[in-house]
Amino acid sequence: MSVSDNSNSLKQNFAPLKNDRLLRALRFETVDTTPVWMMRQAGRYLPEYKATRAEAGDFMSLCKDTARATEVTLQPLRRFDLDAAILFSDILTIPDAMGLGLYFETGEGPKFKYPIRTQADLDRLPTLDVNDSLDYVMRAVTSIRTALNGQVPLFGFSGSPWTLATYMIEGGSSKDYRYTKGFLYSKPEFLHQLLEKIAVSVIDYLDAQVVAGAQILQIFDSWGGALGHRQFIEFSHAYNKRIVAELKVRHPDIPVVLFTKGGGLWLDTQADSEADALGLDWTMPLDRARQVLTEQHKPLQRKKAVQGNLDPATLYGSPETIRAEVKLMLDSAYACGEKTGYVANLGHGITQWVNPDNAKVFIDAVHDYKL
Ligand code: CP3
């Protein structure tokens, strides 16, 4: 029996949630203090993460090892007073399951042995049965949710079709997106075919994570900001919007956070979706973001909360600097006078060079702020 067959019964046995601050903030209900978590909160800045990863051998083996993936998810929660956990996995699990041959070269980030460059490459891409080829992800979700025992809500996640397509076409990380943008401007229908295939798998993947126990979802459009504004609408947002809409049909009560790095200028575009919250990087003032979202709000649409957006490099500064920047961030987030509808976070993932003590200063400063 696959995980999805029995997870509904499992789900009923999950412990009730003890800390629902983050879910309350997304619903614009009152909160006792500001909820906070960090993108990439489980990772190499923690010595205990490095030790567990060394035991697993390599990064993908760690993702596929249910007990160790659970352990590294919980590590930051033991150190810090976080208001959410996030599944330990990666956005590149989907292209890996599609057969692109993911591997990690030390110091160079992810690589694919078989990038998508031709129609034949594209036609070979399988339609994924996520409960089969990505069953290890669903097992991790259920294991983490059980281990959390209701402490905080658990995020599931996926990359956006656009962000995943850049890795699949380039064959790894990229600064200029040479091949992906080449297709965008010379063979747009080719790129659309790929985005379409990815979108179908992203919907099934996030759906299956919810069935396995995820209580909230985030879509990482990490490279959406690399697009031109018209191209963002056509090649990224259109797919994200469809994914969120479909998830809302399947799981109306599961909140969805849409994070587009570099997407601050396009909040009006992103507001045109059923996402519950928009994630922001540090280039966007939070007071301005909330103002734009209030102006864009349409009567029958879901009111959009915001999440973010401290520059992760702030954590290289002194505790005094971190506290001062957190205060400015929260003053800005609450400048509208509404003391909810906001989740504190970094504007992108925490880096491997941060001293964990400084991450603690950040989280405690958020909670200490008087609403
Ligand atoms: O947030 C969390 O704690 C959950 C785990 C998580 C990882 N990757 C673990 C990881 C999440 C949510 C991701 C998402 C992810 N992966 C994104 C989107 C978020 C973002 O940063 O914009 C992207 C673009 C990737 C692709 C990826 N995975 C890259 C570019 C790299 C290498 C870069 C690096 O930091 O080394 C990875 C590997 C990766 N994913 C690591 C971790 C902890 C480091 C691997 C290691 O242990 O060596």
XYZ file of C-alpha atoms and ligand atoms in Angstrom:
419
model
C 0.000 0.000 0.000
C 1.395 3.401 -0.864
C 1.626 6.237 1.644
C -1.319 8.086 0.129
C -3.634 5.106 0.610
C -3.239 5.008 4.349
C -2.318 8.573 5.186
C -5.877 9.747 5.666
C -6.192 7.376 8.588
C -2.721 8.421 9.751
C -3.727 12.036 9.478
C -6.548 11.565 11.944
C -4.027 10.360 14.489
C -1.746 13.397 14.228
C -1.572 15.410 17.449
C -3.556 18.681 17.616
C -1.571 21.819 16.839
C -0.229 23.578 19.944
C 1.167 26.668 18.202
C -1.093 28.019 15.456
C 0.296 31.582 15.455
C 1.453 31.334 11.852
C -1.856 29.961 10.572
C -3.733 32.625 12.540
C -1.614 35.427 11.059
C -2.320 34.139 7.540
C -6.057 34.254 8.304
C -5.716 37.828 9.647
C -6.788 36.671 13.121
C -5.233 38.205 16.256
C -1.822 36.890 17.289
C -0.009 37.138 20.644
C 3.280 37.829 18.865
C 4.655 37.728 15.317
C 5.158 34.226 13.881
C 8.637 33.596 12.466
C 10.565 30.896 10.589
C 13.569 30.913 8.243
C 13.864 29.648 4.691
C 16.552 26.917 4.674
C 16.397 26.738 8.461
C 17.802 23.199 8.358
C 21.214 23.377 6.766
C 24.966 23.732 6.798
C 25.152 26.676 9.228
C 24.239 24.109 11.922
C 27.075 21.777 13.033
C 24.508 19.096 13.951
C 23.192 19.214 10.344
C 26.692 18.659 8.987
C 27.144 15.685 11.309
C 23.857 14.050 10.204
C 24.629 14.733 6.551
C 28.044 13.123 6.953
C 26.350 10.011 8.385
C 23.965 9.906 5.399
C 26.886 10.251 2.950
C 25.523 12.880 0.576
C 22.679 15.367 0.299
C 20.210 13.292 -1.768
C 20.786 10.234 0.442
C 19.909 12.459 3.393
C 16.655 13.523 1.676
C 15.789 9.842 1.011
C 16.573 8.657 4.546
C 13.283 9.089 6.459
C 14.779 9.046 9.958
C 17.644 11.420 9.136
C 15.432 13.789 7.077
C 13.157 13.939 10.127
C 16.111 14.541 12.430
C 17.509 17.482 10.401
C 14.049 19.053 10.085
C 13.756 19.085 13.878
C 17.307 20.329 14.593
C 16.604 24.072 14.169
C 13.438 23.706 16.289
C 15.523 22.421 19.200
C 17.752 25.495 19.103
C 15.253 28.225 18.224
C 11.707 29.211 19.124
C 10.449 28.771 15.553
C 6.757 28.940 14.628
C 6.931 26.472 11.713
C 8.891 23.466 10.481
C 9.674 22.883 6.797
C 10.038 19.495 5.193
C 13.679 18.670 4.632
C 13.993 17.976 0.925
C 14.800 19.967 -2.204
C 12.988 21.574 -5.117
C 15.019 19.425 -7.521
C 13.370 16.145 -6.441
C 10.829 16.497 -9.302
C 13.378 16.720 -12.146
C 15.400 13.991 -10.419
C 12.319 11.731 -10.425
C 11.767 12.596 -14.102
C 15.115 10.954 -14.833
C 17.399 13.951 -15.387
C 20.173 12.455 -13.238
C 20.638 14.952 -10.401
C 24.025 15.092 -8.704
C 25.802 17.593 -6.506
C 29.331 18.679 -7.279
C 31.103 20.080 -4.202
C 31.221 23.835 -4.278
C 29.259 24.026 -7.535
C 25.717 23.222 -6.480
C 23.282 20.929 -8.285
C 23.845 19.493 -11.770
C 21.792 17.391 -14.191
C 23.387 14.733 -16.379
C 20.558 14.938 -18.936
C 19.332 18.516 -19.400
C 16.287 19.242 -21.584
C 17.409 20.822 -24.847
C 15.493 19.103 -27.646
C 11.939 18.032 -28.450
C 13.077 14.421 -28.019
C 14.344 15.239 -24.491
C 10.997 16.810 -23.716
C 8.968 13.933 -25.176
C 10.931 11.457 -23.060
C 9.904 13.171 -19.812
C 7.535 10.847 -17.963
C 4.291 11.835 -16.292
C 5.143 11.277 -12.659
C 3.247 9.082 -10.261
C 4.444 11.074 -7.251
C 3.406 8.380 -4.770
C 5.725 6.005 -6.532
C 8.858 7.872 -7.647
C 8.667 10.480 -4.851
C 7.340 8.189 -2.132
C 10.415 8.984 0.002
C 9.241 12.610 0.223
C 5.772 11.544 1.389
C 7.292 9.188 3.960
C 9.435 12.065 5.279
C 6.384 14.353 5.532
C 4.404 11.796 7.544
C 7.385 10.987 9.756
C 8.135 14.679 10.451
C 4.489 15.497 11.159
C 4.322 12.601 13.626
C 7.604 13.595 15.312
C 6.492 17.234 15.613
C 3.631 16.018 17.775
C 1.695 19.235 17.145
C 4.523 21.565 18.235
C 4.262 23.815 15.142
C 2.700 23.495 11.666
C 4.660 21.708 8.921
C 5.367 23.333 5.545
C 5.474 21.229 2.400
C 6.989 22.877 -0.676
C 7.816 22.753 -4.345
C 9.747 24.833 -6.826
C 7.664 26.784 -9.344
C 7.547 25.469 -12.914
C 9.672 28.397 -14.151
C 12.357 27.942 -11.481
C 12.465 24.172 -12.056
C 12.600 24.689 -15.829
C 15.720 26.862 -15.491
C 17.571 24.003 -13.736
C 16.237 21.391 -16.163
C 17.242 23.335 -19.263
C 20.531 24.827 -18.051
C 21.570 21.565 -16.379
C 22.280 23.325 -13.088
C 22.422 26.757 -11.495
C 22.819 29.697 -13.841
C 23.523 33.410 -13.764
C 22.274 34.340 -17.230
C 19.731 31.562 -18.053
C 21.248 31.439 -21.525
C 19.420 28.350 -22.832
C 16.138 28.881 -20.958
C 15.812 32.475 -22.154
C 17.030 31.378 -25.572
C 13.992 29.094 -25.796
C 11.752 31.777 -24.324
C 12.529 34.181 -27.150
C 13.121 31.737 -30.019
C 10.817 28.780 -29.291
C 8.327 29.902 -26.650
C 6.002 26.957 -27.372
C 8.794 24.554 -26.411
C 9.202 26.263 -23.052
C 5.426 26.254 -22.530
C 5.272 22.513 -23.193
C 7.927 21.931 -20.546
C 6.284 24.305 -18.029
C 2.972 22.531 -18.588
C 4.504 19.112 -17.841
C 6.189 20.426 -14.719
C 3.015 22.189 -13.500
C 1.007 18.947 -13.645
C 3.630 17.210 -11.489
C 3.887 20.138 -9.059
C 0.122 19.984 -8.423
C 0.211 16.231 -7.740
C 3.381 16.602 -5.653
C 1.948 19.288 -3.350
C -1.398 17.487 -3.158
C 0.374 14.289 -2.055
C 2.398 16.218 0.560
C -0.866 17.498 2.071
C -2.324 13.985 2.130
C 0.898 12.811 3.827
C 0.600 15.503 6.519
C 1.796 18.945 5.315
C -0.318 21.703 6.910
C 0.782 24.635 4.772
C 2.525 24.899 1.394
C 5.120 27.211 -0.104
C 5.950 27.569 -3.788
C 9.530 28.756 -4.349
C 9.761 30.869 -7.481
C 13.385 31.568 -6.666
C 14.298 32.812 -10.132
C 11.014 34.487 -11.141
C 12.747 37.841 -10.722
C 15.110 37.028 -13.591
C 12.259 37.452 -16.061
C 11.032 40.598 -17.760
C 7.734 41.827 -16.354
C 5.612 40.619 -19.286
C 7.512 37.340 -19.418
C 6.981 36.874 -15.673
C 3.223 36.909 -16.221
C 3.285 34.499 -19.156
C 6.052 32.056 -18.180
C 5.895 32.036 -14.413
C 2.864 33.591 -12.798
C 0.290 31.980 -15.103
C 1.495 28.521 -13.993
C 1.755 29.412 -10.296
C -1.749 30.836 -10.392
C -3.106 27.630 -11.902
C -1.260 25.463 -9.376
C -2.637 27.439 -6.436
C -6.171 27.399 -7.887
C -6.063 23.618 -8.336
C -4.687 23.077 -4.819
C -7.484 25.235 -3.414
C -10.007 22.927 -5.123
C -8.354 19.844 -3.642
C -7.493 21.298 -0.207
C -9.425 24.533 0.436
C -8.184 24.831 4.042
C -4.457 24.488 3.347
C -2.768 27.908 3.118
C -0.379 28.539 0.238
C 2.544 30.985 0.339
C 3.917 32.141 -2.991
C 7.528 33.310 -2.769
C 8.967 35.032 -5.821
C 12.490 36.260 -5.335
C 12.744 39.614 -7.074
C 8.950 39.795 -7.405
C 8.310 42.882 -5.256
C 7.520 45.087 -8.231
C 4.912 42.592 -9.401
C 2.792 42.251 -6.290
C -0.219 43.440 -8.266
C 0.293 40.529 -10.678
C 0.864 38.020 -7.874
C -2.185 39.317 -5.996
C -4.183 37.920 -8.893
C -4.022 34.374 -7.500
C -5.619 32.457 -4.677
C -2.417 32.428 -2.613
C -2.912 33.226 1.063
C 0.390 35.053 1.383
C 3.137 36.461 -0.795
C 6.780 36.000 0.209
C 9.087 38.959 -0.351
C 12.810 39.428 -0.620
C 14.586 42.309 1.111
C 14.355 44.773 -1.785
C 10.694 45.498 -1.058
C 9.589 47.732 1.848
C 6.905 45.855 3.792
C 4.737 48.941 4.388
C 4.655 49.566 0.642
C 3.901 45.885 -0.050
C 0.937 45.879 2.312
C -0.309 49.136 0.833
C -0.183 47.732 -2.717
C -1.971 44.556 -1.618
C -4.694 46.565 0.124
C -5.175 48.692 -2.993
C -5.285 45.569 -5.201
C -7.686 43.704 -2.958
C -10.864 42.689 -4.754
C -14.018 41.905 -2.713
C -14.303 38.196 -3.547
C -10.576 37.484 -3.398
C -8.617 36.077 -0.533
C -6.873 38.813 1.453
C -3.105 38.447 1.012
C -0.768 38.287 3.988
C 2.953 39.013 3.509
C 6.016 37.018 4.539
C 9.617 38.157 4.781
C 11.964 39.892 4.320
C 15.171 40.496 6.267
C 18.311 40.427 4.111
C 19.922 37.103 5.174
C 23.278 38.927 5.246
C 21.966 40.928 8.228
C 22.835 37.822 10.252
C 26.539 38.538 9.583
C 26.099 41.684 11.724
C 26.258 42.108 15.496
C 23.299 41.198 17.763
C 22.620 44.961 18.159
C 22.473 45.428 14.381
C 20.186 42.418 13.968
C 17.809 43.674 16.693
C 17.731 47.175 15.175
C 16.995 45.814 11.680
C 14.261 43.512 13.027
C 12.619 46.465 14.767
C 12.660 48.499 11.542
C 11.254 45.536 9.613
C 8.384 45.011 12.064
C 7.632 48.752 12.312
C 7.292 48.701 8.531
C 5.204 45.490 8.484
C 2.734 46.967 10.968
C 2.762 50.575 9.724
C -0.734 50.031 8.290
C -2.009 49.594 11.859
C -3.157 45.993 11.267
C -1.216 43.844 13.767
C -1.674 40.573 11.901
C -1.458 39.285 8.315
C 2.328 39.110 8.571
C 4.883 36.306 8.995
C 8.486 37.261 9.716
C 11.188 35.490 7.723
C 14.409 36.170 5.892
C 14.107 37.484 2.340
C 15.820 34.304 1.055
C 17.513 31.256 2.567
C 19.900 31.496 5.524
C 23.482 30.981 4.318
C 26.001 28.414 5.493
C 28.258 31.142 6.947
C 25.817 32.415 9.575
C 26.626 31.894 13.259
C 23.593 30.021 14.713
C 23.633 32.353 17.737
C 22.743 35.208 15.378
C 19.785 33.242 13.991
C 18.573 32.977 17.591
C 18.945 36.749 18.044
C 16.773 37.254 14.937
C 14.012 34.897 16.072
C 13.921 36.164 19.653
C 13.911 39.807 18.491
C 10.809 39.089 16.372
C 8.993 37.525 19.323
C 10.093 40.257 21.756
C 8.659 43.023 19.551
C 5.581 44.510 21.201
C 2.599 44.451 18.868
O 14.224 25.376 4.066
C 14.561 24.272 4.529
O 15.211 24.137 5.590
C 14.109 23.008 3.820
C 15.031 22.435 2.930
C 15.319 23.032 1.571
C 16.530 22.768 0.892
N 16.446 23.292 -0.358
C 17.656 22.024 1.462
C 18.957 22.101 0.796
C 14.525 23.799 0.709
C 13.162 24.411 0.958
C 15.253 23.944 -0.505
C 14.729 24.645 -1.691
C 15.623 24.925 -2.806
N 16.580 24.120 -3.361
C 15.547 26.077 -3.600
C 14.534 27.152 -3.420
C 14.867 28.027 -2.289
C 15.859 29.039 -2.644
O 16.949 29.016 -2.063
O 15.514 29.894 -3.473
C 16.529 25.998 -4.589
C 16.828 27.028 -5.663
C 17.165 24.735 -4.454
C 18.197 24.155 -5.330
C 19.410 23.838 -4.590
N 19.527 22.850 -3.664
C 20.654 24.492 -4.709
C 20.936 25.667 -5.634
C 21.505 23.849 -3.825
C 22.964 24.083 -3.652
C 23.217 25.394 -3.039
C 23.737 25.171 -1.681
O 23.237 25.830 -0.741
O 24.659 24.369 -1.571
C 20.786 22.860 -3.137
C 21.258 21.962 -2.064
C 20.578 22.076 -0.746
N 19.235 22.052 -0.551
C 21.214 22.138 0.524
C 20.199 22.133 1.493
C 20.361 22.141 2.977
C 22.691 22.123 0.739
C 23.159 20.730 0.473
C 24.259 20.291 1.374
O 23.974 19.851 2.498
O 25.397 20.355 0.914
